[in-house]
Amino acid sequence: RKLDDVLAEIRVGVWQPPAPPDVVDEHEPTFHEFASRWWAARKGELRPKTQLDYEWQLRKHLLPFFAEYPVTDIDLALVERYREEKLIERERVRAAAEAGKPLRDRRGQRRKPMSNGSINKTLVTLAQILESAVERGLVDSNPASGRRRRLKTSKPVRRHLEADDLRELLSVAAEMDRTSRQYRIGRRPMIAVMAKSGLRVTEMCQLRWRDVDVHHQRLIIGQAKTDAGIREVDLSLDVMEELMAWRASLQTSDADAFVFATNSGRPRDKDNVRQRVLGPVVRKANELREQRGLPSLPAISPHALRRTYISLLIEAGAPLPYVMRQVGHEDSRTTLEVYAQVQQRLSRKQVHQAFDDLLADADRHEEVPTDGSEKIALPTVSVSFGNAKFGAPEGSDGPRGPRNWSTEAD
C-alpha cells in the first residue's frame, strides 16, 4: 500500500524525496513495535502452522508482559521475572482446575497449565527477537539467550510397538470394524497406513484417493510439515491391499474424495483419530490382554505408530537415508534416535541369548570330584613375584588351597 501511495504521488508530481540519512529518529521502539516489525519480516519464511505457533506465543504470552517496555529496558532481571510470572500463572491455572473452577480464555475455552517446554519455547522466541535488536545496535547483549534462562525439562518417553503388538492391534481394529453398528470408520486401514507407511496423522487425514498411486505402489504427499515432508512414500503390497479393500467397501470412484473421511465427507483431524479411532482400539485390545493375563499395551498415540514404522523399517535392514526419505525427516537426529533404540533392542537380544548359552554350557560340564578318589590334571597358571614363580592350577583356592602348589626359584 505504501508503494502504491508513493507511485500515485509521483504520477501527480507531488512526491518528495525521503529525509536525508543523517536525520536520526530518536524514538526508542517498544517491544511491541520492534516485535511487530521482526514478525512481519520473519513471517513469510515460515509455514502456516508454524506461523500460528509463533503468533500464539506473541499474543498470549510475550506481548502481554513485554509490550510497553522499550527494547533497551529489557534486561536479565526482567526476563527472569517473566519466567517467574509464567510459573506462578501455571500454578494458578492448576489450582483452579483442582478446585473445580477452571480458568477460561476469552473464547470460553478451558485454560491448560503450561509445561516447562512451552515456557522455554516462548523464551527461545524472545531470544530471537532480542538477538535482532543486538544486531541493530539497540542493545549490547541478549538477556534471553543461554541455557540458564531455560527451565529444566524431562525427556519425553518415545514409545513404539513391537511387531506382534501391532499385529494384535490390527486384528482388534478389524473386528471392531466388522461388528460396528454405525457406519464403517476404517479403524484397521487407518492404523495400518500410519504404522506401515509412517505417515503423520495430519498427512493421513489429508490424503485423497488421487494421492494413491496404485500402479507404482506409492503415496504422493504434496502438503507436509516441512519441505522434506513433500515426498513419495513407497508402500508394501500389504498396505496397498488394505487401501484397495477399504476403497472397495466405500464403493467410491471420486479421486478428490478423502481416503479417510468423516460421515459428512470432510477430512478427519488428529483429535478425531486419537479419540474415535486409536483410543477405542487400544482400550479394547487391553481388555482382551487382561483376560489372557497379559500386560497392557503402552500408551499409544498416532505418532507412536509412525515411530513403530521407523523402528520396524530399520530392523528390517533399510538404510537410514531411505528411512528418512520415507518418513520425511529433515533432520537425521530423530531417525538416529529411533535407530539407537532399535540397535539397543537387538543387542539386548543377542547378549541375553549369549548369556543363556553360556549358562547352558556350564550346566553340561561334569562336576569335579572332591573326595580325592579321582584326580584331574588342571592346567597350571604361572605368576611371577620378584625372583620366584608360583604355579597354581586354574580353579584352585589359592596359596592356602590344594597341595599341588609349587615354588620355583630362578
mmCIF file of C-alpha atoms in Angstrom:
data_model
loop_
_atom_site.group_PDB
_atom_site.id
_atom_site.type_symbol
_atom_site.label_atom_id
_atom_site.label_comp_id
_atom_site.label_asym_id
_atom_site.label_seq_id
_atom_site.Cartn_x
_atom_site.Cartn_y
_atom_site.Cartn_z
ATOM 1 C CA ARG A 1 0.000 0.000 0.000
ATOM 2 C CA LYS A 2 2.860 2.352 0.770
ATOM 3 C CA LEU A 3 4.380 1.673 -2.648
ATOM 4 C CA ASP A 4 1.065 2.421 -4.363
ATOM 5 C CA ASP A 5 0.829 5.726 -2.462
ATOM 6 C CA VAL A 6 4.350 6.740 -3.487
ATOM 7 C CA LEU A 7 3.695 5.864 -7.150
ATOM 8 C CA ALA A 8 0.482 7.901 -7.052
ATOM 9 C CA GLU A 9 2.392 10.909 -5.650
ATOM 10 C CA ILE A 10 4.956 10.563 -8.415
ATOM 11 C CA ARG A 11 2.245 10.494 -11.070
ATOM 12 C CA VAL A 12 0.665 13.742 -9.845
ATOM 13 C CA GLY A 13 4.060 15.387 -9.274
ATOM 14 C CA VAL A 14 3.841 15.967 -5.525
ATOM 15 C CA TRP A 15 6.314 13.322 -4.355
ATOM 16 C CA GLN A 16 9.118 14.489 -2.082
ATOM 17 C CA PRO A 17 12.341 12.536 -1.537
ATOM 18 C CA PRO A 18 12.832 10.918 1.883
ATOM 19 C CA ALA A 19 14.691 12.659 4.700
ATOM 20 C CA PRO A 20 18.498 12.705 4.423
ATOM 21 C CA PRO A 21 20.339 9.794 6.015
ATOM 22 C CA ASP A 22 21.817 11.985 8.760
ATOM 23 C CA VAL A 23 18.359 12.594 10.248
ATOM 24 C CA VAL A 24 18.105 10.116 13.116
ATOM 25 C CA ASP A 25 14.845 9.063 14.740
ATOM 26 C CA GLU A 26 15.332 9.491 18.480
ATOM 27 C CA HIS A 27 12.296 7.331 19.297
ATOM 28 C CA GLU A 28 13.143 4.147 21.168
ATOM 29 C CA PRO A 29 10.839 1.382 19.959
ATOM 30 C CA THR A 30 8.797 -0.525 22.468
ATOM 31 C CA PHE A 31 8.946 -4.291 22.445
ATOM 32 C CA HIS A 32 5.505 -4.341 20.792
ATOM 33 C CA GLU A 33 6.723 -2.138 17.929
ATOM 34 C CA PHE A 34 10.021 -3.934 17.466
ATOM 35 C CA ALA A 35 8.498 -7.423 17.736
ATOM 36 C CA SER A 36 5.808 -6.486 15.214
ATOM 37 C CA ARG A 37 8.436 -5.394 12.679
ATOM 38 C CA TRP A 38 10.508 -8.506 13.412
ATOM 39 C CA TRP A 39 7.470 -10.747 12.884
ATOM 40 C CA ALA A 40 6.458 -9.004 9.651
ATOM 41 C CA ALA A 41 9.924 -9.717 8.226
ATOM 42 C CA ARG A 42 10.075 -13.292 9.509
ATOM 43 C CA LYS A 43 6.530 -14.484 8.878
ATOM 44 C CA GLY A 44 6.918 -15.121 5.161
ATOM 45 C CA GLU A 45 9.703 -17.661 5.767
ATOM 46 C CA LEU A 46 7.503 -19.988 7.806
ATOM 47 C CA ARG A 47 4.740 -22.452 7.079
ATOM 48 C CA PRO A 48 1.155 -21.653 8.155
ATOM 49 C CA LYS A 49 1.144 -23.951 11.190
ATOM 50 C CA THR A 50 4.482 -22.585 12.379
ATOM 51 C CA GLN A 51 3.127 -19.052 11.928
ATOM 52 C CA LEU A 52 0.179 -19.898 14.173
ATOM 53 C CA ASP A 53 2.548 -21.197 16.845
ATOM 54 C CA TYR A 54 4.642 -18.010 16.815
ATOM 55 C CA GLU A 55 1.538 -15.816 16.907
ATOM 56 C CA TRP A 56 0.225 -17.807 19.877
ATOM 57 C CA GLN A 57 3.475 -17.175 21.721
ATOM 58 C CA LEU A 58 3.433 -13.463 20.921
ATOM 59 C CA ARG A 59 -0.246 -12.727 21.553
ATOM 60 C CA LYS A 60 -0.816 -14.940 24.579
ATOM 61 C CA HIS A 61 2.477 -14.666 26.422
ATOM 62 C CA LEU A 62 5.244 -12.319 25.278
ATOM 63 C CA LEU A 63 3.272 -9.200 24.328
ATOM 64 C CA PRO A 64 1.002 -9.157 27.418
ATOM 65 C CA PHE A 65 4.157 -8.946 29.562
ATOM 66 C CA PHE A 66 6.754 -7.052 27.479
ATOM 67 C CA ALA A 67 4.624 -4.940 25.109
ATOM 68 C CA GLU A 68 5.059 -1.493 26.722
ATOM 69 C CA TYR A 69 8.710 -1.873 27.717
ATOM 70 C CA PRO A 70 11.269 -0.147 25.479
ATOM 71 C CA VAL A 71 13.563 -2.747 23.981
ATOM 72 C CA THR A 72 16.523 -1.044 25.642
ATOM 73 C CA ASP A 73 14.956 -1.601 29.086
ATOM 74 C CA ILE A 74 14.646 -5.400 28.752
ATOM 75 C CA ASP A 75 17.392 -6.849 30.900
ATOM 76 C CA LEU A 76 18.193 -10.107 32.648
ATOM 77 C CA ALA A 77 16.099 -9.264 35.716
ATOM 78 C CA LEU A 78 13.025 -8.579 33.572
ATOM 79 C CA VAL A 79 13.431 -11.824 31.616
ATOM 80 C CA GLU A 80 13.696 -13.802 34.852
ATOM 81 C CA ARG A 81 10.602 -12.026 36.199
ATOM 82 C CA TYR A 82 8.699 -13.066 33.070
ATOM 83 C CA ARG A 83 9.744 -16.668 33.643
ATOM 84 C CA GLU A 84 8.619 -16.467 37.276
ATOM 85 C CA GLU A 85 5.260 -14.994 36.213
ATOM 86 C CA LYS A 86 4.704 -17.931 33.861
ATOM 87 C CA LEU A 87 5.370 -20.389 36.686
ATOM 88 C CA ILE A 88 3.003 -18.549 39.028
ATOM 89 C CA GLU A 89 0.361 -18.413 36.315
ATOM 90 C CA ARG A 90 0.709 -22.158 35.757
ATOM 91 C CA GLU A 91 0.132 -22.899 39.438
ATOM 92 C CA ARG A 92 -2.906 -20.631 39.437
ATOM 93 C CA VAL A 93 -4.430 -22.432 36.449
ATOM 94 C CA ARG A 94 -3.678 -25.800 38.021
ATOM 95 C CA ALA A 95 -5.120 -24.834 41.422
ATOM 96 C CA ALA A 96 -8.312 -23.501 39.837
ATOM 97 C CA ALA A 97 -8.789 -26.746 37.915
ATOM 98 C CA GLU A 98 -8.274 -28.838 41.053
ATOM 99 C CA ALA A 99 -10.823 -26.686 42.892
ATOM 100 C CA GLY A 100 -13.424 -27.416 40.217
ATOM 101 C CA LYS A 101 -13.430 -23.834 38.900
ATOM 102 C CA PRO A 102 -11.199 -23.969 35.809
ATOM 103 C CA LEU A 103 -9.991 -20.708 34.296
ATOM 104 C CA ARG A 104 -11.109 -19.946 30.748
ATOM 105 C CA ASP A 105 -9.845 -17.707 27.989
ATOM 106 C CA ARG A 106 -11.804 -15.050 26.086
ATOM 107 C CA ARG A 107 -13.346 -17.682 23.819
ATOM 108 C CA GLY A 108 -14.540 -19.656 26.805
ATOM 109 C CA GLN A 109 -12.091 -22.489 26.313
ATOM 110 C CA ARG A 110 -10.578 -24.089 29.362
ATOM 111 C CA ARG A 111 -7.026 -22.978 30.027
ATOM 112 C CA LYS A 112 -4.322 -25.586 30.456
ATOM 113 C CA PRO A 113 -1.210 -25.179 32.616
ATOM 114 C CA MET A 114 1.898 -24.521 30.527
ATOM 115 C CA SER A 115 4.641 -27.108 30.635
ATOM 116 C CA ASN A 116 8.291 -26.202 31.130
ATOM 117 C CA GLY A 117 8.845 -26.973 27.470
ATOM 118 C CA SER A 118 6.159 -24.492 26.362
ATOM 119 C CA ILE A 119 7.563 -21.767 28.613
ATOM 120 C CA ASN A 120 11.025 -22.447 27.204
ATOM 121 C CA LYS A 121 9.610 -22.135 23.687
ATOM 122 C CA THR A 122 8.461 -18.573 24.417
ATOM 123 C CA LEU A 123 11.887 -17.774 25.879
ATOM 124 C CA VAL A 124 13.534 -19.006 22.674
ATOM 125 C CA THR A 125 11.285 -16.726 20.611
ATOM 126 C CA LEU A 126 12.067 -13.818 22.937
ATOM 127 C CA ALA A 127 15.779 -14.516 22.461
ATOM 128 C CA GLN A 128 15.337 -14.481 18.666
ATOM 129 C CA ILE A 129 13.651 -11.073 18.797
ATOM 130 C CA LEU A 130 16.248 -9.578 21.127
ATOM 131 C CA GLU A 131 19.071 -11.025 19.023
ATOM 132 C CA SER A 132 17.749 -8.942 16.161
ATOM 133 C CA ALA A 133 17.861 -5.916 18.480
ATOM 134 C CA VAL A 134 21.520 -6.696 19.261
ATOM 135 C CA GLU A 135 22.319 -6.845 15.540
ATOM 136 C CA ARG A 136 20.742 -3.404 15.055
ATOM 137 C CA GLY A 137 22.703 -1.906 17.912
ATOM 138 C CA LEU A 138 19.713 -1.215 20.146
ATOM 139 C CA VAL A 139 21.067 -3.348 22.996
ATOM 140 C CA ASP A 140 24.579 -4.578 23.791
ATOM 141 C CA SER A 141 23.706 -8.165 24.719
ATOM 142 C CA ASN A 142 20.835 -10.603 24.607
ATOM 143 C CA PRO A 143 19.442 -11.186 28.135
ATOM 144 C CA ALA A 144 17.174 -14.048 26.995
ATOM 145 C CA SER A 145 19.878 -16.225 25.456
ATOM 146 C CA GLY A 146 21.664 -19.065 27.181
ATOM 147 C CA ARG A 147 20.609 -22.285 28.867
ATOM 148 C CA ARG A 148 20.491 -20.704 32.294
ATOM 149 C CA ARG A 149 17.309 -18.893 31.298
ATOM 150 C CA ARG A 150 15.583 -22.185 30.464
ATOM 151 C CA LEU A 151 13.560 -24.372 32.780
ATOM 152 C CA LYS A 152 14.536 -28.000 33.259
ATOM 153 C CA THR A 153 12.565 -30.412 31.139
ATOM 154 C CA SER A 154 12.356 -34.180 31.294
ATOM 155 C CA LYS A 155 12.941 -36.118 28.119
ATOM 156 C CA PRO A 156 9.614 -37.499 26.911
ATOM 157 C CA VAL A 157 9.186 -41.242 26.646
ATOM 158 C CA ARG A 158 9.115 -42.131 22.943
ATOM 159 C CA ARG A 159 7.072 -45.287 22.540
ATOM 160 C CA HIS A 160 6.610 -47.691 19.676
ATOM 161 C CA LEU A 161 5.067 -51.126 19.230
ATOM 162 C CA GLU A 162 6.727 -54.452 18.660
ATOM 163 C CA ALA A 163 5.680 -56.370 15.546
ATOM 164 C CA ASP A 164 3.443 -58.793 17.467
ATOM 165 C CA ASP A 165 1.756 -55.915 19.346
ATOM 166 C CA LEU A 166 0.983 -54.169 16.058
ATOM 167 C CA ARG A 167 -0.436 -57.380 14.603
ATOM 168 C CA GLU A 168 -2.726 -57.725 17.623
ATOM 169 C CA LEU A 169 -3.847 -54.092 17.377
ATOM 170 C CA LEU A 170 -4.741 -54.502 13.703
ATOM 171 C CA SER A 171 -6.682 -57.676 14.470
ATOM 172 C CA VAL A 172 -8.730 -55.924 17.164
ATOM 173 C CA ALA A 173 -9.359 -52.946 14.850
ATOM 174 C CA ALA A 174 -10.612 -55.266 12.095
ATOM 175 C CA GLU A 175 -13.006 -56.986 14.492
ATOM 176 C CA MET A 176 -14.341 -53.633 15.725
ATOM 177 C CA ASP A 177 -14.901 -52.523 12.123
ATOM 178 C CA ARG A 178 -16.746 -55.757 11.353
ATOM 179 C CA THR A 179 -19.074 -55.601 14.366
ATOM 180 C CA SER A 180 -19.691 -51.836 14.401
ATOM 181 C CA ARG A 181 -23.366 -50.909 14.318
ATOM 182 C CA GLN A 182 -22.676 -47.465 12.865
ATOM 183 C CA TYR A 183 -21.080 -46.722 9.515
ATOM 184 C CA ARG A 184 -17.629 -48.193 8.987
ATOM 185 C CA ILE A 185 -14.911 -45.887 10.311
ATOM 186 C CA GLY A 186 -11.997 -47.792 8.808
ATOM 187 C CA ARG A 187 -10.043 -48.269 12.008
ATOM 188 C CA ARG A 188 -7.854 -51.046 10.654
ATOM 189 C CA PRO A 189 -6.808 -49.348 7.374
ATOM 190 C CA MET A 190 -6.078 -46.074 9.209
ATOM 191 C CA ILE A 191 -3.866 -47.781 11.781
ATOM 192 C CA ALA A 192 -2.229 -49.837 9.033
ATOM 193 C CA VAL A 193 -1.382 -46.742 6.956
ATOM 194 C CA MET A 194 0.160 -44.913 9.914
ATOM 195 C CA ALA A 195 2.095 -47.920 11.236
ATOM 196 C CA LYS A 196 3.132 -49.402 7.887
ATOM 197 C CA SER A 197 3.909 -46.280 5.858
ATOM 198 C CA GLY A 198 4.977 -43.807 8.544
ATOM 199 C CA LEU A 199 2.549 -41.010 7.620
ATOM 200 C CA ARG A 200 1.979 -38.245 10.126
ATOM 201 C CA VAL A 201 -1.585 -38.250 11.362
ATOM 202 C CA THR A 202 -2.352 -34.947 9.586
ATOM 203 C CA GLU A 203 -0.858 -36.317 6.361
ATOM 204 C CA MET A 204 -3.129 -39.334 6.604
ATOM 205 C CA CYS A 205 -6.184 -37.148 7.309
ATOM 206 C CA GLN A 206 -5.495 -35.007 4.220
ATOM 207 C CA LEU A 207 -4.837 -37.990 1.952
ATOM 208 C CA ARG A 208 -7.095 -38.126 -1.143
ATOM 209 C CA TRP A 209 -7.605 -41.036 -3.493
ATOM 210 C CA ARG A 210 -5.767 -39.210 -6.254
ATOM 211 C CA ASP A 211 -2.678 -39.331 -3.992
ATOM 212 C CA VAL A 212 -2.746 -43.151 -4.025
ATOM 213 C CA ASP A 213 -0.599 -44.285 -6.962
ATOM 214 C CA VAL A 214 -1.740 -47.883 -7.403
ATOM 215 C CA HIS A 215 0.389 -48.546 -10.480
ATOM 216 C CA HIS A 216 3.678 -47.582 -8.780
ATOM 217 C CA GLN A 217 2.527 -48.716 -5.322
ATOM 218 C CA ARG A 218 3.165 -45.432 -3.508
ATOM 219 C CA LEU A 219 1.542 -42.415 -1.863
ATOM 220 C CA ILE A 220 2.094 -38.846 -3.069
ATOM 221 C CA ILE A 221 2.381 -36.422 -0.129
ATOM 222 C CA GLY A 222 2.004 -32.910 -1.566
ATOM 223 C CA GLN A 223 1.472 -30.999 1.679
ATOM 224 C CA ALA A 224 3.586 -31.576 4.740
ATOM 225 C CA LYS A 225 5.036 -30.046 7.880
ATOM 226 C CA THR A 226 8.437 -29.450 6.265
ATOM 227 C CA ASP A 227 9.938 -29.315 2.777
ATOM 228 C CA ALA A 228 11.328 -32.799 3.327
ATOM 229 C CA GLY A 229 7.793 -33.962 4.100
ATOM 230 C CA ILE A 230 6.720 -33.379 0.495
ATOM 231 C CA ARG A 231 7.634 -36.801 -0.826
ATOM 232 C CA GLU A 232 6.655 -40.109 -2.382
ATOM 233 C CA VAL A 233 6.150 -42.951 0.090
ATOM 234 C CA ASP A 234 6.738 -46.500 -1.115
ATOM 235 C CA LEU A 235 4.077 -48.942 0.040
ATOM 236 C CA SER A 236 4.297 -52.635 0.697
ATOM 237 C CA LEU A 237 1.819 -54.908 -1.054
ATOM 238 C CA ASP A 238 0.171 -55.470 2.331
ATOM 239 C CA VAL A 239 -0.653 -51.773 2.795
ATOM 240 C CA MET A 240 -1.808 -51.402 -0.796
ATOM 241 C CA GLU A 241 -4.221 -54.291 -0.330
ATOM 242 C CA GLU A 242 -5.538 -52.643 2.844
ATOM 243 C CA LEU A 243 -6.252 -49.447 0.912
ATOM 244 C CA MET A 244 -7.845 -51.206 -2.046
ATOM 245 C CA ALA A 245 -10.094 -53.266 0.218
ATOM 246 C CA TRP A 246 -11.114 -50.088 2.044
ATOM 247 C CA ARG A 247 -11.926 -48.301 -1.215
ATOM 248 C CA ALA A 248 -13.969 -51.263 -2.442
ATOM 249 C CA SER A 249 -16.034 -51.164 0.739
ATOM 250 C CA LEU A 250 -16.776 -47.458 0.159
ATOM 251 C CA GLN A 251 -17.791 -48.003 -3.448
ATOM 252 C CA THR A 252 -16.439 -44.596 -4.460
ATOM 253 C CA SER A 253 -14.577 -43.550 -7.589
ATOM 254 C CA ASP A 254 -14.158 -39.843 -6.766
ATOM 255 C CA ALA A 255 -10.432 -39.129 -6.994
ATOM 256 C CA ASP A 256 -10.776 -35.926 -4.940
ATOM 257 C CA ALA A 257 -12.526 -37.658 -2.031
ATOM 258 C CA PHE A 258 -10.605 -38.039 1.193
ATOM 259 C CA VAL A 259 -9.383 -41.566 1.822
ATOM 260 C CA PHE A 260 -10.490 -41.496 5.465
ATOM 261 C CA ALA A 261 -13.343 -39.011 5.530
ATOM 262 C CA THR A 262 -15.985 -38.495 8.184
ATOM 263 C CA ASN A 263 -19.595 -39.460 7.525
ATOM 264 C CA SER A 264 -20.150 -35.992 6.012
ATOM 265 C CA GLY A 265 -17.209 -36.376 3.636
ATOM 266 C CA ARG A 266 -14.960 -33.942 5.475
ATOM 267 C CA PRO A 267 -11.377 -34.807 6.463
ATOM 268 C CA ARG A 268 -10.679 -36.080 9.947
ATOM 269 C CA ASP A 269 -8.277 -34.291 12.272
ATOM 270 C CA LYS A 270 -5.719 -35.608 14.727
ATOM 271 C CA ASP A 271 -8.096 -35.325 17.701
ATOM 272 C CA ASN A 272 -10.759 -37.306 15.849
ATOM 273 C CA VAL A 273 -8.245 -40.048 15.006
ATOM 274 C CA ARG A 274 -6.975 -40.164 18.566
ATOM 275 C CA GLN A 275 -10.419 -40.231 20.227
ATOM 276 C CA ARG A 276 -12.620 -42.081 17.719
ATOM 277 C CA VAL A 277 -10.156 -44.466 16.090
ATOM 278 C CA LEU A 278 -6.991 -45.276 18.015
ATOM 279 C CA GLY A 279 -8.205 -44.789 21.592
ATOM 280 C CA PRO A 280 -11.125 -47.282 21.454
ATOM 281 C CA VAL A 281 -8.984 -49.895 19.687
ATOM 282 C CA VAL A 282 -6.220 -49.678 22.300
ATOM 283 C CA ARG A 283 -8.746 -49.929 25.147
ATOM 284 C CA LYS A 284 -10.392 -52.982 23.571
ATOM 285 C CA ALA A 285 -7.006 -54.627 22.967
ATOM 286 C CA ASN A 286 -6.018 -54.069 26.593
ATOM 287 C CA GLU A 287 -9.290 -55.570 27.820
ATOM 288 C CA LEU A 288 -8.586 -58.717 25.807
ATOM 289 C CA ARG A 289 -4.991 -58.824 27.020
ATOM 290 C CA GLU A 290 -6.120 -58.526 30.628
ATOM 291 C CA GLN A 291 -8.434 -61.518 30.158
ATOM 292 C CA ARG A 292 -5.433 -63.535 28.970
ATOM 293 C CA GLY A 293 -3.289 -62.328 31.864
ATOM 294 C CA LEU A 294 -1.018 -60.212 29.650
ATOM 295 C CA PRO A 295 0.297 -56.725 30.462
ATOM 296 C CA SER A 296 -1.408 -53.757 28.830
ATOM 297 C CA LEU A 297 -0.020 -52.102 25.739
ATOM 298 C CA PRO A 298 1.871 -48.854 26.385
ATOM 299 C CA ALA A 299 0.162 -45.504 25.836
ATOM 300 C CA ILE A 300 -0.148 -45.308 22.060
ATOM 301 C CA SER A 301 -0.546 -42.099 20.080
ATOM 302 C CA PRO A 302 -0.673 -41.687 16.294
ATOM 303 C CA HIS A 303 2.956 -40.586 16.448
ATOM 304 C CA ALA A 304 3.844 -43.833 18.250
ATOM 305 C CA LEU A 305 2.582 -45.682 15.163
ATOM 306 C CA ARG A 306 4.859 -43.560 12.992
ATOM 307 C CA ARG A 307 7.810 -44.440 15.231
ATOM 308 C CA THR A 308 6.761 -48.088 15.035
ATOM 309 C CA TYR A 309 7.125 -47.955 11.257
ATOM 310 C CA ILE A 310 10.576 -46.362 11.539
ATOM 311 C CA SER A 311 11.772 -48.960 14.048
ATOM 312 C CA LEU A 312 10.476 -51.905 12.014
ATOM 313 C CA LEU A 313 11.955 -50.489 8.809
ATOM 314 C CA ILE A 314 15.374 -50.118 10.471
ATOM 315 C CA GLU A 315 15.171 -53.597 11.997
ATOM 316 C CA ALA A 316 14.385 -54.949 8.523
ATOM 317 C CA GLY A 317 17.735 -53.536 7.358
ATOM 318 C CA ALA A 318 16.640 -50.401 5.466
ATOM 319 C CA PRO A 319 19.434 -47.790 5.051
ATOM 320 C CA LEU A 320 18.999 -44.629 7.123
ATOM 321 C CA PRO A 321 18.799 -42.249 4.101
ATOM 322 C CA TYR A 322 15.932 -44.327 2.704
ATOM 323 C CA VAL A 323 14.141 -44.309 6.070
ATOM 324 C CA MET A 324 14.487 -40.512 6.257
ATOM 325 C CA ARG A 325 13.031 -40.093 2.770
ATOM 326 C CA GLN A 326 10.157 -42.432 3.538
ATOM 327 C CA VAL A 327 9.031 -40.534 6.652
ATOM 328 C CA GLY A 328 10.076 -37.044 5.526
ATOM 329 C CA HIS A 329 12.667 -36.340 8.191
ATOM 330 C CA GLU A 330 14.584 -33.138 7.503
ATOM 331 C CA ASP A 331 16.931 -33.672 10.439
ATOM 332 C CA SER A 332 18.688 -37.009 10.907
ATOM 333 C CA ARG A 333 18.678 -36.725 14.714
ATOM 334 C CA THR A 334 15.134 -38.063 15.021
ATOM 335 C CA THR A 335 15.885 -41.029 12.758
ATOM 336 C CA LEU A 336 19.128 -41.745 14.583
ATOM 337 C CA GLU A 337 17.332 -41.686 17.926
ATOM 338 C CA VAL A 338 14.995 -44.470 16.777
ATOM 339 C CA TYR A 339 17.955 -46.251 15.190
ATOM 340 C CA ALA A 340 19.802 -46.240 18.530
ATOM 341 C CA GLN A 341 16.757 -47.721 20.278
ATOM 342 C CA VAL A 342 16.454 -50.480 17.687
ATOM 343 C CA GLN A 343 20.152 -51.322 17.931
ATOM 344 C CA GLN A 344 19.903 -51.418 21.707
ATOM 345 C CA ARG A 345 16.976 -53.828 21.497
ATOM 346 C CA LEU A 346 18.799 -56.078 19.019
ATOM 347 C CA SER A 347 21.966 -56.002 21.129
ATOM 348 C CA ARG A 348 19.969 -56.860 24.221
ATOM 349 C CA LYS A 349 18.516 -59.913 22.491
ATOM 350 C CA GLN A 350 21.967 -61.063 21.377
ATOM 351 C CA VAL A 351 23.526 -60.538 24.797
ATOM 352 C CA HIS A 352 20.728 -62.376 26.584
ATOM 353 C CA GLN A 353 20.962 -65.261 24.129
ATOM 354 C CA ALA A 354 24.722 -65.463 24.610
ATOM 355 C CA PHE A 355 24.208 -65.318 28.372
ATOM 356 C CA ASP A 356 21.709 -68.195 28.243
ATOM 357 C CA ASP A 357 24.052 -70.208 26.014
ATOM 358 C CA LEU A 358 26.893 -69.647 28.467
ATOM 359 C CA LEU A 359 24.811 -70.943 31.370
ATOM 360 C CA ALA A 360 23.641 -73.918 29.314
ATOM 361 C CA ASP A 361 27.267 -74.834 28.525
ATOM 362 C CA ALA A 362 28.158 -74.590 32.214
ATOM 363 C CA ASP A 363 25.315 -76.937 33.128
ATOM 364 C CA ARG A 364 26.655 -79.562 30.727
ATOM 365 C CA HIS A 365 30.133 -79.641 32.381
ATOM 366 C CA GLU A 366 30.833 -82.554 34.711
ATOM 367 C CA GLU A 367 31.346 -81.722 38.346
ATOM 368 C CA VAL A 368 34.923 -82.043 39.688
ATOM 369 C CA PRO A 369 35.018 -84.758 42.412
ATOM 370 C CA THR A 370 36.129 -83.538 45.826
ATOM 371 C CA ASP A 371 36.618 -86.831 47.715
ATOM 372 C CA GLY A 372 40.079 -87.483 46.327
ATOM 373 C CA SER A 373 39.026 -90.734 44.646
ATOM 374 C CA GLU A 374 39.817 -89.378 41.232
ATOM 375 C CA LYS A 375 42.496 -86.916 40.289
ATOM 376 C CA ILE A 376 42.079 -84.457 37.417
ATOM 377 C CA ALA A 377 45.018 -82.697 35.805
ATOM 378 C CA LEU A 378 44.341 -78.986 35.646
ATOM 379 C CA PRO A 379 46.404 -76.536 33.591
ATOM 380 C CA THR A 380 48.956 -74.561 35.576
ATOM 381 C CA VAL A 381 48.964 -70.755 35.653
ATOM 382 C CA SER A 382 52.335 -69.171 36.486
ATOM 383 C CA VAL A 383 52.581 -65.845 38.282
ATOM 384 C CA SER A 384 55.920 -64.107 38.899
ATOM 385 C CA PHE A 385 56.698 -62.132 42.032
ATOM 386 C CA GLY A 386 60.276 -60.892 42.177
ATOM 387 C CA ASN A 387 62.653 -63.798 41.845
ATOM 388 C CA ALA A 388 60.052 -66.543 42.392
ATOM 389 C CA LYS A 389 57.408 -68.110 40.201
ATOM 390 C CA PHE A 390 54.260 -69.567 41.640
ATOM 391 C CA GLY A 391 52.252 -72.051 39.678
ATOM 392 C CA ALA A 392 48.623 -72.815 40.556
ATOM 393 C CA PRO A 393 46.049 -74.900 38.776
ATOM 394 C CA GLU A 394 43.077 -72.986 37.445
ATOM 395 C CA GLY A 395 40.170 -73.178 39.815
ATOM 396 C CA SER A 396 42.354 -73.812 42.949
ATOM 397 C CA ASP A 397 41.766 -71.987 46.207
ATOM 398 C CA GLY A 398 44.986 -70.016 46.174
ATOM 399 C CA PRO A 399 48.201 -70.372 48.252
ATOM 400 C CA ARG A 400 46.326 -71.978 51.108
ATOM 401 C CA GLY A 401 44.340 -74.322 48.939
ATOM 402 C CA PRO A 402 45.239 -77.734 47.414
ATOM 403 C CA ARG A 403 48.678 -79.315 47.932
ATOM 404 C CA ASN A 404 49.837 -79.054 44.322
ATOM 405 C CA TRP A 405 51.228 -75.534 44.614
ATOM 406 C CA SER A 406 54.916 -75.359 43.648
ATOM 407 C CA THR A 407 57.631 -72.756 44.067
ATOM 408 C CA GLU A 408 60.494 -72.498 41.626
ATOM 409 C CA ALA A 409 63.457 -70.242 42.335
ATOM 410 C CA ASP A 410 65.239 -68.592 39.436
#
